Amino acid sequence: MENIWRWMLVTAIAPVAWGSTYVVTSTWLPADAPLWGAVWRALPAGLLLLLIVRVLPRGVWWWRSLVLGVLNIGAFFVLIYVAAQLLPSSIASMIMAMAPIAMMLVAWGVIREKPQLFSLVGAGLGFAGVVALLATGSGTVDVGGVLASLAAMLMSSVGFIFTKRWSSSAPLLPMTAWQLTMGAVAIIPVALIVEGAPRPVTASEVGAFAYLSLVATLAAYVGWNLGLRKLPAGAVGLIGLLNPVTGVLLGVALAGETLTALQLGGIGLVFAGILIGQAPVRAAVVSGLRRARRTLPRRRRVDRGADVLEQPRVPRRDETPRLKDAA
């Protein structure tokens, strides 16, 4: 049972770090070059991991790394950029909050991981919590922005499930390094077309990019990919709902924003959904422990009442062996 909470906490590093990116970006980085910002966020993280592991893709992992890099990093960041230009952040976050259900459905079709009732209930509660948390947002709804946000949510969900499916054939750190590097390389042509040549990074922006690259990308994707290896897809998707919660709480802590009663209730619903959604995981672990106990050697009770493993009887030196023992 302890391992479940350990993997949940490690996985939670990702959405908490991702939830902090809005504050960091809006406070210390310019808003006129988000695509190059995505490159400077993903590429250093991928190259640093490559320097650490010193392993390049082999065989099928060349095209697998490109596919995962495009789905999880490259196309995802571009679509998020488009959605941010066309939609209020609250609407975009509500659409992204449907990711747990999308991940469950994709996992059902791709890796035969059938959604459990508690997971679906948890996803519903979590989505309701995000809606309550962000319901105060306002702005017009653009159809193109909705489609871009939906596409980003679906592409990342598919990418995460294929990350889970292929993870058994590659170590965690090299696989993450390949994704980040390939994803960043995929963004560069789009950034050149849309934003032109990159401008120099100022000294005041170095710290922000360092945080985004090392914490919100490198550590976040390592933790997220580890969670995909250790937990069901639906459980990981539900933990991802901590993203908007973190963003709102950081706004309160750093920007002096206030929480309404509705938002507090929304945060409670998100946490309730996450905990309820983990019930199938806990049940599976308990069932496994019970099966393991049934396979242990039988125990017998001795005079002092202690439980000890049954051992064969060894005659004392001064004891004449019985005929049965001698035989």
Coordinates of C-alpha atoms in Angstrom, one line a residue:
M1 CA 0.0 0.0 0.0
E2 CA 2.9 2.4 0.8
N3 CA 4.1 2.0 -2.8
I4 CA 0.8 3.2 -4.2
W5 CA 1.1 6.5 -2.3
R6 CA 4.8 6.8 -3.2
W7 CA 4.0 6.5 -6.9
M8 CA 1.1 8.9 -6.6
L9 CA 3.3 11.5 -5.0
V10 CA 6.0 11.1 -7.6
T11 CA 3.4 11.3 -10.4
A12 CA 1.9 14.5 -8.7
I13 CA 5.2 16.3 -9.3
A14 CA 4.2 16.7 -12.9
P15 CA 0.8 18.4 -12.7
V16 CA 2.0 20.6 -9.7
A17 CA 5.0 21.7 -11.7
W18 CA 2.9 22.3 -14.8
G19 CA 0.4 24.3 -12.8
S20 CA 3.2 26.7 -11.8
T21 CA 4.2 27.4 -15.4
Y22 CA 1.5 30.1 -15.9
V23 CA 2.8 32.2 -13.0
V24 CA 6.4 31.8 -14.0
T25 CA 5.7 32.5 -17.7
S26 CA 3.3 35.5 -17.1
T27 CA 5.7 37.1 -14.5
W28 CA 9.2 36.6 -15.9
L29 CA 8.9 35.7 -19.6
P30 CA 7.6 37.7 -22.7
A31 CA 4.3 36.7 -24.2
D32 CA 5.3 37.4 -27.8
A33 CA 7.3 34.2 -28.5
P34 CA 5.5 31.2 -26.8
L35 CA 6.8 28.7 -29.4
W36 CA 10.4 29.5 -29.0
G37 CA 9.7 29.5 -25.2
A38 CA 8.5 25.9 -25.6
V39 CA 11.7 25.0 -27.5
W40 CA 13.9 26.6 -24.7
R41 CA 11.8 24.7 -22.2
A42 CA 12.0 21.2 -23.8
L43 CA 15.3 21.1 -25.7
P44 CA 17.7 21.8 -22.7
A45 CA 15.9 19.2 -20.6
G46 CA 16.1 16.6 -23.3
L47 CA 19.8 17.3 -24.1
L48 CA 20.7 17.3 -20.4
L49 CA 19.1 13.9 -19.9
L50 CA 20.8 12.6 -23.1
L51 CA 24.2 13.7 -21.6
I52 CA 23.4 11.9 -18.4
V53 CA 22.2 8.6 -19.9
R54 CA 24.4 8.7 -23.0
V55 CA 22.0 6.4 -24.8
L56 CA 20.6 7.0 -28.3
P57 CA 17.5 5.4 -29.7
R58 CA 17.9 2.1 -31.4
G59 CA 15.7 0.3 -34.0
V60 CA 12.0 1.0 -33.6
W61 CA 12.7 3.6 -30.9
W62 CA 13.8 6.2 -33.5
W63 CA 10.2 6.4 -34.9
R64 CA 8.6 5.7 -31.5
S65 CA 10.5 8.6 -30.0
L66 CA 9.4 10.9 -32.8
V67 CA 5.8 9.9 -32.4
L68 CA 5.8 10.3 -28.6
G69 CA 7.7 13.6 -28.9
V70 CA 5.2 15.0 -31.4
L71 CA 2.1 13.8 -29.4
N72 CA 3.3 14.7 -25.9
I73 CA 5.6 17.7 -26.6
G74 CA 5.7 19.2 -30.1
A75 CA 2.1 19.2 -31.4
F76 CA 0.8 19.5 -27.8
F77 CA 2.6 22.8 -27.2
V78 CA 1.7 24.2 -30.5
L79 CA -2.0 23.4 -30.0
I80 CA -2.0 24.8 -26.5
Y81 CA -0.5 28.0 -28.0
V82 CA -3.3 28.2 -30.5
A83 CA -5.9 27.6 -27.8
A84 CA -4.4 30.2 -25.5
Q85 CA -4.7 32.8 -28.3
L86 CA -8.4 32.0 -29.0
L87 CA -9.9 30.9 -25.6
P88 CA -10.0 32.2 -22.1
S89 CA -7.7 30.2 -19.9
S90 CA -10.6 28.9 -17.8
I91 CA -12.4 27.4 -20.8
A92 CA -9.2 25.8 -22.0
S93 CA -8.5 24.3 -18.6
M94 CA -12.0 22.9 -18.4
I95 CA -11.5 21.1 -21.7
M96 CA -8.2 19.8 -20.6
A97 CA -9.9 18.5 -17.4
M98 CA -11.6 15.9 -19.6
A99 CA -8.2 14.2 -20.1
P100 CA -8.7 11.5 -17.4
I101 CA -11.8 10.2 -19.1
A102 CA -10.0 10.4 -22.5
M103 CA -7.0 8.5 -21.1
M104 CA -9.3 5.8 -19.7
L105 CA -11.0 5.3 -23.0
V106 CA -7.8 5.3 -25.0
A107 CA -6.3 2.8 -22.5
W108 CA -9.3 0.5 -22.9
G109 CA -8.8 0.4 -26.7
V110 CA -5.0 0.3 -26.8
I111 CA -3.8 -1.7 -23.8
R112 CA -7.1 -3.4 -22.8
E113 CA -7.2 -1.5 -19.5
K114 CA -10.9 -1.4 -18.8
P115 CA -12.2 1.6 -16.9
Q116 CA -13.4 0.9 -13.4
L117 CA -16.6 2.4 -11.9
F118 CA -14.7 4.2 -9.1
S119 CA -12.3 5.7 -11.7
L120 CA -15.2 7.0 -13.8
V121 CA -16.9 8.5 -10.7
G122 CA -13.6 10.1 -9.7
A123 CA -13.1 11.6 -13.1
G124 CA -16.6 13.0 -13.0
L125 CA -16.1 14.6 -9.6
G126 CA -12.7 15.9 -10.7
F127 CA -14.2 17.5 -13.8
A128 CA -17.0 19.1 -11.7
G129 CA -14.4 20.4 -9.3
V130 CA -12.4 22.0 -12.1
V131 CA -15.5 23.6 -13.5
A132 CA -16.4 25.0 -10.1
L133 CA -12.8 26.2 -9.6
L134 CA -12.7 28.1 -12.9
A135 CA -16.3 29.1 -13.3
T136 CA -15.6 32.7 -12.5
G137 CA -13.7 33.1 -15.8
S138 CA -15.3 35.0 -18.6
G139 CA -14.8 35.6 -22.3
T140 CA -16.0 34.6 -25.6
V141 CA -15.8 31.0 -26.8
D142 CA -14.1 30.6 -30.2
V143 CA -14.9 27.3 -32.1
G144 CA -11.3 27.1 -33.4
G145 CA -9.9 27.5 -29.9
V146 CA -12.2 24.8 -28.6
L147 CA -11.1 22.4 -31.4
A148 CA -7.4 23.2 -30.8
S149 CA -7.9 22.6 -27.0
L150 CA -9.8 19.3 -27.7
A151 CA -7.1 18.2 -30.1
A152 CA -4.3 19.0 -27.6
M153 CA -6.2 17.0 -24.9
L154 CA -6.8 14.0 -27.2
M155 CA -3.3 14.0 -28.7
S156 CA -1.6 14.1 -25.3
S157 CA -3.9 11.4 -24.0
V158 CA -3.0 9.1 -26.9
G159 CA 0.6 9.9 -26.4
F160 CA 0.6 9.1 -22.7
I161 CA -1.1 5.7 -23.4
F162 CA 1.4 4.8 -26.0
T163 CA 4.1 5.9 -23.6
K164 CA 2.7 3.4 -21.1
R165 CA 2.4 0.7 -23.8
W166 CA 6.0 1.0 -25.0
S167 CA 7.6 1.8 -21.7
S168 CA 8.5 -1.8 -20.9
S169 CA 11.0 -2.0 -23.8
A170 CA 13.1 1.1 -22.9
P171 CA 14.5 2.5 -19.6
L172 CA 12.7 5.5 -18.1
L173 CA 15.3 8.2 -18.4
P174 CA 16.5 7.5 -22.0
M175 CA 12.9 7.2 -23.2
T176 CA 12.0 10.6 -21.6
A177 CA 15.2 12.2 -23.0
W178 CA 14.3 11.0 -26.5
Q179 CA 10.7 12.3 -26.2
L180 CA 11.8 15.8 -25.0
T181 CA 14.5 16.2 -27.6
M182 CA 12.4 15.0 -30.6
G183 CA 9.4 17.1 -29.4
A184 CA 11.5 20.2 -29.2
V185 CA 13.1 19.6 -32.6
A186 CA 9.5 19.2 -34.0
I187 CA 8.6 22.6 -32.7
I188 CA 11.5 24.5 -34.3
P189 CA 10.1 24.6 -37.9
V190 CA 6.7 25.9 -36.7
A191 CA 8.4 28.5 -34.5
L192 CA 10.5 29.7 -37.4
I193 CA 7.4 30.1 -39.6
V194 CA 5.2 31.7 -37.0
E195 CA 7.6 33.8 -34.9
G196 CA 10.7 34.1 -37.1
A197 CA 14.3 33.8 -35.8
P198 CA 14.6 33.5 -32.0
R199 CA 15.6 36.6 -30.1
P200 CA 18.4 36.5 -27.5
V201 CA 17.4 35.4 -24.0
T202 CA 18.0 38.1 -21.5
A203 CA 19.7 37.6 -18.1
S204 CA 16.4 38.0 -16.2
E205 CA 14.8 35.3 -18.3
V206 CA 17.5 32.7 -17.7
G207 CA 16.3 31.7 -14.2
A208 CA 12.7 31.4 -15.4
F209 CA 13.7 29.2 -18.4
A210 CA 16.0 27.1 -16.1
Y211 CA 13.0 26.4 -13.7
L212 CA 10.7 25.6 -16.6
S213 CA 13.2 23.3 -18.2
L214 CA 14.6 21.5 -15.1
V215 CA 11.6 21.3 -12.9
A216 CA 8.4 21.8 -15.0
T217 CA 9.8 19.7 -17.9
L218 CA 12.6 17.4 -17.0
A219 CA 11.5 16.4 -13.4
A220 CA 7.8 16.6 -14.4
Y221 CA 8.0 14.3 -17.4
V222 CA 10.2 11.8 -15.6
G223 CA 7.7 11.7 -12.7
W224 CA 4.8 11.5 -15.1
N225 CA 6.3 8.7 -17.2
L226 CA 7.2 6.8 -14.0
G227 CA 3.6 7.0 -12.9
L228 CA 2.5 5.7 -16.2
R229 CA 4.7 2.6 -15.6
K230 CA 3.5 2.0 -12.1
L231 CA -0.2 3.0 -12.0
P232 CA -3.2 2.5 -14.2
A233 CA -3.8 5.1 -16.9
G234 CA -7.0 6.4 -15.3
A235 CA -5.3 6.9 -12.0
V236 CA -2.5 8.9 -13.6
G237 CA -5.0 11.0 -15.5
L238 CA -6.9 11.9 -12.3
I239 CA -3.7 13.0 -10.6
G240 CA -3.3 15.4 -13.6
L241 CA -6.2 17.4 -12.3
L242 CA -3.9 18.9 -9.7
N243 CA -2.7 21.2 -12.6
P244 CA -5.5 23.8 -12.4
V245 CA -5.6 23.5 -8.6
T246 CA -2.0 24.4 -8.4
G247 CA -2.4 27.4 -10.8
V248 CA -5.3 28.8 -8.7
L249 CA -3.5 28.3 -5.4
L250 CA -0.3 29.9 -6.6
G251 CA -2.4 32.9 -7.8
V252 CA -3.7 33.2 -4.3
A253 CA -0.2 32.9 -2.7
L254 CA 1.8 35.0 -5.1
A255 CA -0.6 37.4 -6.8
G256 CA -2.9 38.2 -3.8
E257 CA -6.0 36.6 -5.5
T258 CA -8.9 35.5 -3.3
L259 CA -10.7 32.2 -3.2
T260 CA -14.5 32.0 -3.3
A261 CA -16.6 29.4 -1.5
L262 CA -17.4 27.9 -4.9
Q263 CA -13.7 27.6 -5.7
L264 CA -12.9 26.0 -2.3
G265 CA -15.7 23.5 -3.0
G266 CA -14.2 22.8 -6.4
I267 CA -10.8 22.1 -4.9
G268 CA -12.4 19.7 -2.5
L269 CA -14.2 17.9 -5.3
V270 CA -10.9 17.5 -7.2
F271 CA -9.2 15.9 -4.3
A272 CA -12.2 13.7 -3.6
G273 CA -12.2 12.6 -7.2
I274 CA -8.5 11.8 -7.1
L275 CA -8.8 9.7 -4.0
I276 CA -12.0 7.9 -5.1
G277 CA -10.4 7.2 -8.5
Q278 CA -7.5 5.4 -6.7
A279 CA -9.8 2.8 -5.1
P280 CA -9.4 0.2 -7.8
V281 CA -5.6 0.5 -7.4
R282 CA -5.8 0.0 -3.7
A283 CA -8.2 -2.9 -4.0
A284 CA -5.8 -4.6 -6.5
V285 CA -2.9 -4.2 -4.1
V286 CA -4.9 -5.6 -1.1
S287 CA -6.1 -8.5 -3.2
G288 CA -2.5 -9.3 -4.3
L289 CA -1.3 -9.2 -0.7
R290 CA -4.0 -11.6 0.3
R291 CA -3.1 -14.0 -2.4
A292 CA 0.6 -13.8 -1.4
R293 CA -0.3 -14.6 2.2
R294 CA -2.2 -17.7 1.1
T295 CA 1.0 -19.0 -0.6
L296 CA 3.1 -18.7 2.6
P297 CA 4.1 -22.0 4.4
R298 CA 1.7 -23.2 7.0
R299 CA 2.4 -22.2 10.6
R300 CA 2.0 -24.2 13.8
R301 CA 1.5 -23.1 17.3
V302 CA 4.2 -23.9 19.9
D303 CA 4.0 -24.1 23.7
R304 CA 4.8 -20.4 24.2
G305 CA 2.1 -19.4 21.8
A306 CA 4.5 -17.9 19.2
D307 CA 3.8 -18.3 15.5
V308 CA 6.8 -20.1 13.9
L309 CA 7.4 -21.8 10.6
E310 CA 6.9 -25.5 10.8
Q311 CA 10.3 -27.2 10.8
P312 CA 11.2 -30.9 10.5
R313 CA 11.9 -32.6 13.9
V314 CA 15.6 -33.2 14.5
P315 CA 16.4 -35.9 17.2
R316 CA 18.7 -34.9 20.2
R317 CA 22.1 -36.5 20.5
D318 CA 21.1 -38.6 23.4
E319 CA 17.8 -39.7 21.8
T320 CA 17.5 -43.1 20.2
P321 CA 16.0 -42.6 16.7
R322 CA 12.6 -44.1 16.2
L323 CA 12.1 -46.8 13.6
K324 CA 10.1 -44.4 11.4
D325 CA 12.9 -41.8 11.6
A326 CA 15.6 -44.4 11.0
A327 CA 13.8 -45.7 7.9

